[in-house]
PDB file of C-alpha atoms and ligand atoms in Angstrom:
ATOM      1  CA  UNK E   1      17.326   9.837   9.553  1.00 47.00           C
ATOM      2  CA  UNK E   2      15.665   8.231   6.986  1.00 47.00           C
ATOM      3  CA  UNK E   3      12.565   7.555   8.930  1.00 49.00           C
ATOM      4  CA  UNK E   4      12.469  10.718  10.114  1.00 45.00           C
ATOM      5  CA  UNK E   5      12.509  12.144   6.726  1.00 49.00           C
ATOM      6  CA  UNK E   6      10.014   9.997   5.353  1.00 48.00           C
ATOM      7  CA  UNK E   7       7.742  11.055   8.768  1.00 46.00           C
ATOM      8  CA  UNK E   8       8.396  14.925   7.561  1.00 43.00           C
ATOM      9  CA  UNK E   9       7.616  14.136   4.162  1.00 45.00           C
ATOM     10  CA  UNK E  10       4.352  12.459   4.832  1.00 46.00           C
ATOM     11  CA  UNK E  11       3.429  14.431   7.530  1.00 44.00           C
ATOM     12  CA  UNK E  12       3.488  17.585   5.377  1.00 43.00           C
ATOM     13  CA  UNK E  13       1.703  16.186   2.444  1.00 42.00           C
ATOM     14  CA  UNK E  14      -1.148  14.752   4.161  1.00 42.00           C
ATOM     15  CA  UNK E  15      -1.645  17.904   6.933  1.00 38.00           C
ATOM     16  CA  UNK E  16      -2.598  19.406   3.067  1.00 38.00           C
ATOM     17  CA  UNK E  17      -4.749  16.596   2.518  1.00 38.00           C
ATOM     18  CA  UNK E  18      -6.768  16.784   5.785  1.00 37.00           C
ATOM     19  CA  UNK E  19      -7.695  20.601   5.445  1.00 37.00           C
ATOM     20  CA  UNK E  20      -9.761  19.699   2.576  1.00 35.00           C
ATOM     21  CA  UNK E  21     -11.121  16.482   3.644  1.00 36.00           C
ATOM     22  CA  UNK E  22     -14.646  16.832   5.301  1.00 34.00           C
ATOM     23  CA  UNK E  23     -15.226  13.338   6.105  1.00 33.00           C
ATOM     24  CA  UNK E  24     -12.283  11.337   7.925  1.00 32.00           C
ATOM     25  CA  UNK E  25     -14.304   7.505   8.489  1.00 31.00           C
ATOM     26  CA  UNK E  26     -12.418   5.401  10.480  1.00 32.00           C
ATOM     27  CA  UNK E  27     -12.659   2.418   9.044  1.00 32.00           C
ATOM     28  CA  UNK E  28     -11.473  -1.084  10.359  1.00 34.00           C
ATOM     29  CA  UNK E  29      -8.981  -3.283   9.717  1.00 36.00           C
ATOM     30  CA  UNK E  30     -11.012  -6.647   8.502  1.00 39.00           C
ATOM     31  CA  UNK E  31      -9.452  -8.986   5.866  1.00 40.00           C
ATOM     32  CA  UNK E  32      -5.397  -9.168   6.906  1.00 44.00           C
ATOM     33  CA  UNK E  33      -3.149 -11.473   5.684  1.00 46.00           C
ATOM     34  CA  UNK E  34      -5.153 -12.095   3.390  1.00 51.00           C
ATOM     35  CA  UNK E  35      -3.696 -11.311  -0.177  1.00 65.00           C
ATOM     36  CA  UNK E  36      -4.369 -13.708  -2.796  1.00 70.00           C
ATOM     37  CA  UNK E  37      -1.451 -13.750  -5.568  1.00 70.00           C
ATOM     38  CA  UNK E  38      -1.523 -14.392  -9.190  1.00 58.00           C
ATOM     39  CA  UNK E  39       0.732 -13.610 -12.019  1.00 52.00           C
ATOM     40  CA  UNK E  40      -1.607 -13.125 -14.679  1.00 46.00           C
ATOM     41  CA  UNK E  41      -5.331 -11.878 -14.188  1.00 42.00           C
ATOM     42  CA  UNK E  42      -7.353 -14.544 -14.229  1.00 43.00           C
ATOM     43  CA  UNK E  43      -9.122 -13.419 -10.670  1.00 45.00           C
ATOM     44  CA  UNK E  44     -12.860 -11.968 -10.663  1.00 45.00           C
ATOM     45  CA  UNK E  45     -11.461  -8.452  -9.677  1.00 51.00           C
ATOM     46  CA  UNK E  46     -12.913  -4.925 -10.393  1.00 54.00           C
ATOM     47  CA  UNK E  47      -9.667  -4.090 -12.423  1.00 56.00           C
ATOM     48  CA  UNK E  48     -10.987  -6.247 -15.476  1.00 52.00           C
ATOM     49  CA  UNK E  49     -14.108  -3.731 -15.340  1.00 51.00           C
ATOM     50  CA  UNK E  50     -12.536  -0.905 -14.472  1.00 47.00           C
ATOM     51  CA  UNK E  51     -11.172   1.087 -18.223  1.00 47.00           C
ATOM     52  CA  UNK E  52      -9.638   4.050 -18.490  1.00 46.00           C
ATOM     53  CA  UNK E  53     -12.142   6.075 -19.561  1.00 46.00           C
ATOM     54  CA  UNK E  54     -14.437   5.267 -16.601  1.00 47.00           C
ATOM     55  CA  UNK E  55     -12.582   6.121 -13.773  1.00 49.00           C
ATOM     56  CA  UNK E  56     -14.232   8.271 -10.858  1.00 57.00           C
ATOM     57  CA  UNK E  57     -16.232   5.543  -9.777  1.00 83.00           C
ATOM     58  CA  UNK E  58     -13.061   2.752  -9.442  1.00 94.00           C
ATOM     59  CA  UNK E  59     -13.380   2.791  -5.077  1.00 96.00           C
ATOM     60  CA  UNK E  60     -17.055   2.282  -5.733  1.00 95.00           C
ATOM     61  CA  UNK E  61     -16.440  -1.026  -7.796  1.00 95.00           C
ATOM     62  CA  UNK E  62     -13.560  -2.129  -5.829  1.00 98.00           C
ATOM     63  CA  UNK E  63     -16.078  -2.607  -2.735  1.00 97.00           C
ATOM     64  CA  UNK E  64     -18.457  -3.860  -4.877  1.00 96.00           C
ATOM     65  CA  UNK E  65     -15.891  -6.582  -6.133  1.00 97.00           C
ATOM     66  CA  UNK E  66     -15.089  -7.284  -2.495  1.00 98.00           C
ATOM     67  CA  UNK E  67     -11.305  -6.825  -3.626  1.00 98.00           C
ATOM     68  CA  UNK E  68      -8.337  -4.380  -5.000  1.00 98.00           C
ATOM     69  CA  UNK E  69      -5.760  -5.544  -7.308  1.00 98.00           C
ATOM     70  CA  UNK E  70      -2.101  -4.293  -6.935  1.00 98.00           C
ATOM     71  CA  UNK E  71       0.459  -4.645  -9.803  1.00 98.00           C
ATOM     72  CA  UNK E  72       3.810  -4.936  -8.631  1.00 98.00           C
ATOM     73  CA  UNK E  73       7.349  -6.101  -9.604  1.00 98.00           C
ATOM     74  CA  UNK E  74       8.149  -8.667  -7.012  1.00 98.00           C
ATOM     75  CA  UNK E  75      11.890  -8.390  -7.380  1.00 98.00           C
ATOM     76  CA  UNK E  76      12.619  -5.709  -4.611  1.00 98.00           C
ATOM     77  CA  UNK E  77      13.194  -6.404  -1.492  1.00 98.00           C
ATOM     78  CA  UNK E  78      12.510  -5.376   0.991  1.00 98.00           C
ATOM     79  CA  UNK E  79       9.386  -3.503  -0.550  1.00 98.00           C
ATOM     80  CA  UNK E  80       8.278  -6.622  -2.367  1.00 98.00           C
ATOM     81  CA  UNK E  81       9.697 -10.027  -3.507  1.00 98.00           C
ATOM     82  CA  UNK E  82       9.001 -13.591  -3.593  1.00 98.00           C
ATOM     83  CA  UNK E  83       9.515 -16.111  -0.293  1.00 96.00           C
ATOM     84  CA  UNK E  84       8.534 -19.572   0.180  1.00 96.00           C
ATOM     85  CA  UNK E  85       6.527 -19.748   2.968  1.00 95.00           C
ATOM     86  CA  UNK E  86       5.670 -23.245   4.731  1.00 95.00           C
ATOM     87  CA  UNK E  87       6.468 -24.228   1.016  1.00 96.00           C
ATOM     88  CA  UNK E  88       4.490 -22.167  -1.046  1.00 96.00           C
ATOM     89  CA  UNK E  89       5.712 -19.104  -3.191  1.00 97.00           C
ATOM     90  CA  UNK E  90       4.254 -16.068  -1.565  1.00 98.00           C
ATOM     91  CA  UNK E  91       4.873 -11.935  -2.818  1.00 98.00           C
ATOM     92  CA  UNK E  92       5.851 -10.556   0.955  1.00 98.00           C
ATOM     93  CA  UNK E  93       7.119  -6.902   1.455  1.00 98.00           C
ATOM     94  CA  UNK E  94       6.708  -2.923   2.711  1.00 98.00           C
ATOM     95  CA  UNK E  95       4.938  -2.485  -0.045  1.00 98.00           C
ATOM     96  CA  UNK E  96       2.814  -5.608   0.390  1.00 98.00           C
ATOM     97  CA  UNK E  97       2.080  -4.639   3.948  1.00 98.00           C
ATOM     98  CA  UNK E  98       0.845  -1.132   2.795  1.00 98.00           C
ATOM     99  CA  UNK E  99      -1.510  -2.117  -0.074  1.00 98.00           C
ATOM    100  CA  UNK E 100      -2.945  -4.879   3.022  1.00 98.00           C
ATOM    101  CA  UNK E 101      -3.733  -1.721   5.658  1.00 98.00           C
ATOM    102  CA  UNK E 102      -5.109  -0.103   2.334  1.00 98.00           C
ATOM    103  CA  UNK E 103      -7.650  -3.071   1.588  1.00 98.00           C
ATOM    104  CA  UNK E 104      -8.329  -3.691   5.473  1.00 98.00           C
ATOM    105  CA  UNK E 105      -8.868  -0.039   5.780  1.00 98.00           C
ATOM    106  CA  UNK E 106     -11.728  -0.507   2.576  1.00 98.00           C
ATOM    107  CA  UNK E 107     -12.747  -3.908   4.344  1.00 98.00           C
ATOM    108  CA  UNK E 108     -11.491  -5.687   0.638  1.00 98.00           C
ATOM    109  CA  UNK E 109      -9.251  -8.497   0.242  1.00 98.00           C
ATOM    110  CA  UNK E 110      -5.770  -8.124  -1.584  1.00 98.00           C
ATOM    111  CA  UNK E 111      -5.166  -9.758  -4.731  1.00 98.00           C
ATOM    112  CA  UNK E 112      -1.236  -8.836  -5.775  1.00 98.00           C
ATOM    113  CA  UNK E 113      -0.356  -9.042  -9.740  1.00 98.00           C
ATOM    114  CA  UNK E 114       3.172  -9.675 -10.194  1.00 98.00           C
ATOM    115  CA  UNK E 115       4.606  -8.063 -13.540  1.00 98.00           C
ATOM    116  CA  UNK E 116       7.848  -6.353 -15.006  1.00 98.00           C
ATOM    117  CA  UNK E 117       8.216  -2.730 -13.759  1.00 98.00           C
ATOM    118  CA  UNK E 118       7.948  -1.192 -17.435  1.00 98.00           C
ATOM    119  CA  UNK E 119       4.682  -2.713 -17.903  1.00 98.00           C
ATOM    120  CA  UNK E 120       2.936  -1.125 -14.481  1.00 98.00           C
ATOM    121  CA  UNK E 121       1.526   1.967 -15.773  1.00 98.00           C
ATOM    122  CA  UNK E 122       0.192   0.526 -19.188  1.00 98.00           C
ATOM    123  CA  UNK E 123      -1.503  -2.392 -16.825  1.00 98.00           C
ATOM    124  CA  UNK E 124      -2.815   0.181 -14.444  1.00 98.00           C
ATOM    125  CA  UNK E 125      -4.487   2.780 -17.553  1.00 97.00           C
ATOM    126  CA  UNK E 126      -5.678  -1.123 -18.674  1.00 97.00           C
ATOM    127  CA  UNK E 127      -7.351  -1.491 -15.711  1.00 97.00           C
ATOM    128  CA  UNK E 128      -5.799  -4.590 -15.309  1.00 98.00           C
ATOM    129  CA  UNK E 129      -4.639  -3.505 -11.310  1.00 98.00           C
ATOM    130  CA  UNK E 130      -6.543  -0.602  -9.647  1.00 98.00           C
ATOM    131  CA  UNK E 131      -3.352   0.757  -7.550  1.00 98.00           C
ATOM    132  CA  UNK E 132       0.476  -0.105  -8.437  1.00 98.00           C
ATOM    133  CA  UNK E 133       2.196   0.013  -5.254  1.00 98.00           C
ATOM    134  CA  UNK E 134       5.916  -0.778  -6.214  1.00 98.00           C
ATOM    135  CA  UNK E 135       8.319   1.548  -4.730  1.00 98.00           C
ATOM    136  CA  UNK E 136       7.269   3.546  -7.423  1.00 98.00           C
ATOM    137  CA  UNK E 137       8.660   6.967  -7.882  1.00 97.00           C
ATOM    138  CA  UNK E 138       6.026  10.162  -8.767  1.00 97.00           C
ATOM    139  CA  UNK E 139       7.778  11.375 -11.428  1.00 95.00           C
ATOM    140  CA  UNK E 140       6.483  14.505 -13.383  1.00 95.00           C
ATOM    141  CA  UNK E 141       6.632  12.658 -16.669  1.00 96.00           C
ATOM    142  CA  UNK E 142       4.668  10.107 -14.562  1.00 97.00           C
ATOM    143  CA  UNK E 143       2.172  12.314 -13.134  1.00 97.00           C
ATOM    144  CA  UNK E 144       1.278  12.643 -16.871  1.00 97.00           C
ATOM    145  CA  UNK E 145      -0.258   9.522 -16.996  1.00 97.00           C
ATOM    146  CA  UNK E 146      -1.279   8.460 -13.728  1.00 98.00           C
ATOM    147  CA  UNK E 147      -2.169  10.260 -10.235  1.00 98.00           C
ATOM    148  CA  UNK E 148       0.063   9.627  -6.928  1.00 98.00           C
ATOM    149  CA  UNK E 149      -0.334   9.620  -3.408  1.00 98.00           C
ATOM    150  CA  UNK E 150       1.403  10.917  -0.849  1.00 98.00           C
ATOM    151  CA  UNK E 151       4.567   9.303  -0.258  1.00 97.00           C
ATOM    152  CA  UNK E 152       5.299   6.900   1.847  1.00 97.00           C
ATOM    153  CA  UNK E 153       9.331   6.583   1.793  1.00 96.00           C
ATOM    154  CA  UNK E 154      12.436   7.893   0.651  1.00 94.00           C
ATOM    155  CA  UNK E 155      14.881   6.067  -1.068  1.00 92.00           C
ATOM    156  CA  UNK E 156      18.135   6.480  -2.611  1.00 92.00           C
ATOM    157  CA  UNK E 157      20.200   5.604  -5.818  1.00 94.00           C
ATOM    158  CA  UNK E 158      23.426   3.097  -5.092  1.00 95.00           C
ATOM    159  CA  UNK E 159      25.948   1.040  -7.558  1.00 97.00           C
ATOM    160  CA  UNK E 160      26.200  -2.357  -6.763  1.00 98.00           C
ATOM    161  CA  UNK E 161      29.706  -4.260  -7.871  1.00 98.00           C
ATOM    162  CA  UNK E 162      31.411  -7.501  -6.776  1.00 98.00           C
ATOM    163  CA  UNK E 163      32.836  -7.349  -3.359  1.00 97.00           C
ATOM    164  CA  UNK E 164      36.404  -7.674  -5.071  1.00 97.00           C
ATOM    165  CA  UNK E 165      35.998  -4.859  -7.927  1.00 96.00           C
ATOM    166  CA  UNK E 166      38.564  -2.262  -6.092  1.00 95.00           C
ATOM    167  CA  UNK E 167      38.746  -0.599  -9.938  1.00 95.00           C
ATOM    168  CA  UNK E 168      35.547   1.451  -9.058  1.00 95.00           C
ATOM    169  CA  UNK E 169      35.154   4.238  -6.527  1.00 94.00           C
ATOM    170  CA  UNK E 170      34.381   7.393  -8.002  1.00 94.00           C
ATOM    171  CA  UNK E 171      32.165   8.104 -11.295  1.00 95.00           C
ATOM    172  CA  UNK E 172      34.832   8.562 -13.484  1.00 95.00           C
ATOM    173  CA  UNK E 173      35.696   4.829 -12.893  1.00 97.00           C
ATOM    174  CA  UNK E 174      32.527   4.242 -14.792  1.00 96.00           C
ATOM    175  CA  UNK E 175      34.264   5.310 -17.752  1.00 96.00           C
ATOM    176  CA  UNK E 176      33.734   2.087 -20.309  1.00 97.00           C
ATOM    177  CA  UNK E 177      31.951   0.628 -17.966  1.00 98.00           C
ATOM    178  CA  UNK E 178      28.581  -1.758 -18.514  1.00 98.00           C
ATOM    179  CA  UNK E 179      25.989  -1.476 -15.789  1.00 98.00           C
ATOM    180  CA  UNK E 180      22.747  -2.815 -15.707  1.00 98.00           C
ATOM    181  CA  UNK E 181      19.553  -0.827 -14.229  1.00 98.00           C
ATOM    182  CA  UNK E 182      16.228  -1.903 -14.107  1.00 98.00           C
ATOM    183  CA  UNK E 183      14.190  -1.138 -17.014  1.00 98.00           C
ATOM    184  CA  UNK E 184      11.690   2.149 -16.945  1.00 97.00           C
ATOM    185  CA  UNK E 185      13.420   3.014 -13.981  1.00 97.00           C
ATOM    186  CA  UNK E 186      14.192   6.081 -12.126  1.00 95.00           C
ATOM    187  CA  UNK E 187      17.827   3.821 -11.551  1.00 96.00           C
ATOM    188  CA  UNK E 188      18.034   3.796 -15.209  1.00 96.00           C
ATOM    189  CA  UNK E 189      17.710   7.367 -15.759  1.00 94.00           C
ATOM    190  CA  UNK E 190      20.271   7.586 -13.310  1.00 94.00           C
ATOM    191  CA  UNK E 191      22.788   5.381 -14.684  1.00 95.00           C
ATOM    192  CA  UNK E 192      21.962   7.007 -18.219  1.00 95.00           C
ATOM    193  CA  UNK E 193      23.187  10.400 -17.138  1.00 93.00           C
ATOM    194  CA  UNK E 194      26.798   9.256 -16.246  1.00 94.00           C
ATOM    195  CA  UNK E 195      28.789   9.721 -18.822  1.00 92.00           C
ATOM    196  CA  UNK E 196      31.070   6.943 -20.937  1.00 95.00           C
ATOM    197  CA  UNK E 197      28.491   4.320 -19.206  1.00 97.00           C
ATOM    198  CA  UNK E 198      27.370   2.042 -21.214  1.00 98.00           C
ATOM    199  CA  UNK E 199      23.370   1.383 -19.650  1.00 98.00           C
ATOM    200  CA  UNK E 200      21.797  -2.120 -20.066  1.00 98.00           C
ATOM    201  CA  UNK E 201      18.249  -2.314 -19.424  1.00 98.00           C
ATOM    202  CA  UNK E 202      16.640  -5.322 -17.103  1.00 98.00           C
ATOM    203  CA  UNK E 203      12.948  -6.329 -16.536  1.00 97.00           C
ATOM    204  CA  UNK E 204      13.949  -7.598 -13.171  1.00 97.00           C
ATOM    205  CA  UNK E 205      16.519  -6.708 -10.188  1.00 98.00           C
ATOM    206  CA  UNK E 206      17.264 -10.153  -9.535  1.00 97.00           C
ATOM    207  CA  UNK E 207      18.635 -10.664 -13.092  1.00 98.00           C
ATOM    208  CA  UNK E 208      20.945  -7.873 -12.974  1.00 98.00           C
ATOM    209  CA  UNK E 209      22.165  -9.195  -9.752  1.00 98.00           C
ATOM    210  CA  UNK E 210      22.719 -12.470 -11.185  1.00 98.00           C
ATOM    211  CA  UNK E 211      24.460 -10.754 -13.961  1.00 98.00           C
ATOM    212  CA  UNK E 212      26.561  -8.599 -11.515  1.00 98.00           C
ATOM    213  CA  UNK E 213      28.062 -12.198  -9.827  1.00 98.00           C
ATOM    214  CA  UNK E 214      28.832 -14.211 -13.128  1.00 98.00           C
ATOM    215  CA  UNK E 215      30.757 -10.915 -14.282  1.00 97.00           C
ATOM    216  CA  UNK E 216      28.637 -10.159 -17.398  1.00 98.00           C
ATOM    217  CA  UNK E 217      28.545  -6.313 -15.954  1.00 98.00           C
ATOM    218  CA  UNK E 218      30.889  -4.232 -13.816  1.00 98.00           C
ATOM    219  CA  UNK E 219      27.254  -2.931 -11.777  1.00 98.00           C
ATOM    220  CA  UNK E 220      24.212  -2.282 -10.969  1.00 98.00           C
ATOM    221  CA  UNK E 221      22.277   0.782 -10.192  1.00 97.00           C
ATOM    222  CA  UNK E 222      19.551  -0.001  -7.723  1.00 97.00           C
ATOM    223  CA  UNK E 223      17.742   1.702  -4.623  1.00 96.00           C
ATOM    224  CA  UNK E 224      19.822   1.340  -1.510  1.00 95.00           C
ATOM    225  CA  UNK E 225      17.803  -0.491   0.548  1.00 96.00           C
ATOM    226  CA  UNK E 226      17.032  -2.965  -2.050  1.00 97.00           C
ATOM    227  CA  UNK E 227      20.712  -3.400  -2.434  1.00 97.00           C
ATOM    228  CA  UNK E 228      21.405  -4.534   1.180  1.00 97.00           C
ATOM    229  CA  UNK E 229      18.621  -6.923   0.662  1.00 97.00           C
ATOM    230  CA  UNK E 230      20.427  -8.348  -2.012  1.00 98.00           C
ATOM    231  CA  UNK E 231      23.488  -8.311  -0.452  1.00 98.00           C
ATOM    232  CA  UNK E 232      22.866 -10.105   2.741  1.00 96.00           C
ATOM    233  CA  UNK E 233      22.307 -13.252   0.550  1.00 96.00           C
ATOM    234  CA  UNK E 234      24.983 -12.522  -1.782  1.00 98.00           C
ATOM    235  CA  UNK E 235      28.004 -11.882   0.440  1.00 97.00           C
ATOM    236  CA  UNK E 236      30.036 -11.417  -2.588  1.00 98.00           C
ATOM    237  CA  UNK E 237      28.708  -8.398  -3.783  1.00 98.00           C
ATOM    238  CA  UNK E 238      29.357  -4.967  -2.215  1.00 98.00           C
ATOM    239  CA  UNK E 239      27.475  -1.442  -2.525  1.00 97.00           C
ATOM    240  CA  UNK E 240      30.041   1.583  -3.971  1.00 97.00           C
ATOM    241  CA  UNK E 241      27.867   4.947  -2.880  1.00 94.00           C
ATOM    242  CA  UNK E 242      28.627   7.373  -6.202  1.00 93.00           C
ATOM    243  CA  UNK E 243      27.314  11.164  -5.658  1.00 90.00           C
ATOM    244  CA  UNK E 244      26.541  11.500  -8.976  1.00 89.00           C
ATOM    245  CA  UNK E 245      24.048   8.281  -8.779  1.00 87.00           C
ATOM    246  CA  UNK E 246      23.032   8.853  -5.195  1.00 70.00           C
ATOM    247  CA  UNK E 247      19.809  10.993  -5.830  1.00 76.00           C
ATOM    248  CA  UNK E 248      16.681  10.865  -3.070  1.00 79.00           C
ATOM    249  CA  UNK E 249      13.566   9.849  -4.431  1.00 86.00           C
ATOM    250  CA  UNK E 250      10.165   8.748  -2.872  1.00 95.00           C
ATOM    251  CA  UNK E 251       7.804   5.983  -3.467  1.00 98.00           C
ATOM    252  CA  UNK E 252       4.368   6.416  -3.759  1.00 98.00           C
ATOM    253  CA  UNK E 253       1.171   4.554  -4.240  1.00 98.00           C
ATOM    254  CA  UNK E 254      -0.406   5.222  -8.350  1.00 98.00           C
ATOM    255  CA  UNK E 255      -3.699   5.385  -9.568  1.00 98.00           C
ATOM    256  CA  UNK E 256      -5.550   6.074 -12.660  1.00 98.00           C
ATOM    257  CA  UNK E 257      -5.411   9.777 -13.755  1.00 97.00           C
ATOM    258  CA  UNK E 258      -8.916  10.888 -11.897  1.00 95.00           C
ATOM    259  CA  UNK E 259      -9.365   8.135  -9.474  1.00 96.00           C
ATOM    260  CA  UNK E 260      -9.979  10.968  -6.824  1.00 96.00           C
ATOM    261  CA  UNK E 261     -11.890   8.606  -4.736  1.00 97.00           C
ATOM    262  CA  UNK E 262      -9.699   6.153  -4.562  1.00 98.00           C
ATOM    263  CA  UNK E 263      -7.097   8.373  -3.609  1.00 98.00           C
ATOM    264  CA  UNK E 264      -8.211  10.304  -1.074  1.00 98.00           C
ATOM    265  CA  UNK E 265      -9.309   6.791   0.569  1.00 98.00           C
ATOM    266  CA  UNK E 266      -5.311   5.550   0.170  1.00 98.00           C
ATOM    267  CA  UNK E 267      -3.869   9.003   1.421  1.00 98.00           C
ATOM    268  CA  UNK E 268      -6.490   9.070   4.479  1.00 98.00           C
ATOM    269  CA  UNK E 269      -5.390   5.090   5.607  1.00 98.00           C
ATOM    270  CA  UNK E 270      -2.031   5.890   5.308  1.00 98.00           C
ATOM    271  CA  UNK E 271      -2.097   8.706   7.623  1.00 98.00           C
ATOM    272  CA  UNK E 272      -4.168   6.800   9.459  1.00 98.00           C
ATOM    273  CA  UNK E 273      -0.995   4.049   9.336  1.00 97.00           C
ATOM    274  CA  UNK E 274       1.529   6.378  10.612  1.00 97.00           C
ATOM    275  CA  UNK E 275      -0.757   8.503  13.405  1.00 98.00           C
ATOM    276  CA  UNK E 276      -1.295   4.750  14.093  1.00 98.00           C
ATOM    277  CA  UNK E 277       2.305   4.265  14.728  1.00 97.00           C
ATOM    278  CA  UNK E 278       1.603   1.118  12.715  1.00 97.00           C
ATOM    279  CA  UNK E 279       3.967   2.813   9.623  1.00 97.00           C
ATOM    280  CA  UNK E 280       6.627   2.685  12.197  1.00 97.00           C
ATOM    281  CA  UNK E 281       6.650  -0.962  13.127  1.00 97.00           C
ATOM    282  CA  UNK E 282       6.364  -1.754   9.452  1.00 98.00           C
ATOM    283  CA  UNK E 283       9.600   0.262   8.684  1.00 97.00           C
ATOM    284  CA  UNK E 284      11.286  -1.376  11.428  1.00 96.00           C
ATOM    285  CA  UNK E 285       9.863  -4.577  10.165  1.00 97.00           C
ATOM    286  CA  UNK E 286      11.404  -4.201   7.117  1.00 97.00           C
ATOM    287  CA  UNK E 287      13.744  -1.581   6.560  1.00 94.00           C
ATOM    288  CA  UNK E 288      15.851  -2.176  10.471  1.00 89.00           C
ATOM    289  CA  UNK E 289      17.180  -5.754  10.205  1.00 73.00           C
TER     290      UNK E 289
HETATM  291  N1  LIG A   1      11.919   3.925  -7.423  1.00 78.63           N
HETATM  292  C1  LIG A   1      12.312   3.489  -8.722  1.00 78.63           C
HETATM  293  C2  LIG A   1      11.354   3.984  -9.778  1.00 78.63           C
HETATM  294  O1  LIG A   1      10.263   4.337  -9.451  1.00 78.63           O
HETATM  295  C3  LIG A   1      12.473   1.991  -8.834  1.00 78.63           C
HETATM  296  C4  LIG A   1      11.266   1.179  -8.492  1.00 78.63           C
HETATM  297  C5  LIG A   1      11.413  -0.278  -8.864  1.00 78.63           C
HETATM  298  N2  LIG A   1      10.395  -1.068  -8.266  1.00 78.63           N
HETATM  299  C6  LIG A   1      10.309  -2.427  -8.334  1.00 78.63           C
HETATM  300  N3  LIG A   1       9.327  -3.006  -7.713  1.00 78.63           N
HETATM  301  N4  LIG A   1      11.181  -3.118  -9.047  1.00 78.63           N
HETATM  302  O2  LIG A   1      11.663   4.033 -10.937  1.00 78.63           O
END
């Protein structure tokens, strides 16, 4: 249901997109598994050049640079976290594998920046990343500041208690309640609007799920599938669906306001991904265990 959704969703927005594009290069897939990973920008990436003001010509620099930088918050799996792999610390994901088909399909390598969620859209108008690609939500008050594109999967809100709490089912359990959400967060705008809640704001999900286990909070508010994630490594923590949290929302890629270019490029490879039917082994890649 959910794929299908996400199929509908994406296949509407982009048959939009392809009226008005006159060009549709097919470009290949060059440079995958590839990604090189940093938490602090110290690479020789077009980002660093790349200021606010001077923005229409970011896809031209980018292939000049031989690389795109995507901020992220690695603490949401399965759309991005951290895994050791053979032994080193690697940022692996949905996300990760969407932001690779976007640099393959713009024959650049991947460099990932790893950095709280709140700081994303200041680091992106910085042009510290070129694209944040973070399960990221298009908000309107978003849309103010940067430019989306079309989305690539629907998500939805969930509260996340210990697997013994039977004291909350409903929302009016949440009455004096503490739950943490992830800070700048459409899950904390969801928490805030229950009422008698008291909301705690967290740079990362894996805090607040530490915080959930040694009882400092009753819950957590966090996207579903990211919750099961969680969950099958903490097998003492259970998911409690409230209506009044449960809203959809979509996650889509951001660049800076203007970046037409740049955009049109992302939207066109990730049609591309799902008339591919490459989108659909990467959701049952990640979303179907
Ligand atoms: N979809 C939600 C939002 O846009 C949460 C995204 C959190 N992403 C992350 N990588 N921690 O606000």
């Amino acid at each position: 249901m959910k794929k299908l959704m996400a199929f509908l969703l994406i296949a509407a927005l982009t048959l939009s997109l392809v009226s008005c594009a006159n060009s549709s290069k097919n470009t290949t897939a060059g440079n995958s598994n590839k990604a090189t990973q940093s938490s602090d920008n110290t690479n020789g990436s077009a980002a660093k050049s790349n200021s606010s003001s001077g923005t229409s010509n970011s896809l031209e620099k980018i292939k000049k640079a031989g690389v795109i930088v995507m901020g992220t918050s690695a603490d949401f799996p399965p759309y991005e976290s951290h895994q050791l792999i053979n032994g080193e610390d690697k940022i692996v994901g949905f996300d990760v594998d969407i932001a690779q088909a976007v640099a393959d399909g713009l024959g650049v390598k991947l460099d990932i920046e790893d950095m709280k969620f709140d700081g994303l859209i200041a680091a992106l108008q910085a042009g510290k990343i070129d694209m944040i690609v973070a399960g990221m939500t298009p908000t309107p008050e978003r849309a103010k500041s940067v430019d989306f594109s079309d989305l690539y999967y629907i998500g939805k809100q969930v509260l996340v208690v210990k697997k013994d709490n039977n004291s909350i089912k409903t929302v009016d359990d949440l009455k004096g309640k503490k739950l943490d959400a992830q800070l700048g967060t459409t899950s904390e705008k969801a928490a805030r609007s229950i009422k008698g809640v008291t909301v705690i704001p967290i740079d990362k999900v894996s805090t607040e799920i530490m915080e959930v286990k040694t009882g400092k909070v009753d819950g957590v508010v966090v996207e579903k599938t990211v919750a099961e994630a969680y969950l099958k490594e903490n097998p003492d923590l259970k998911i409690v669906e409230i209506p009044e949290i449960k809203s959809e929302e979509g996650s889509a890629i951001a660049v800076r306001k203007g970046d037409k270019a740049l955009l049109n490029e992302i939207n066109k490879i990730l049609k591309q991904l799902k008339d591919s039917g490459e989108y659909d082994k990467l959701i049952e890649k990640w979303f179907k265990q």
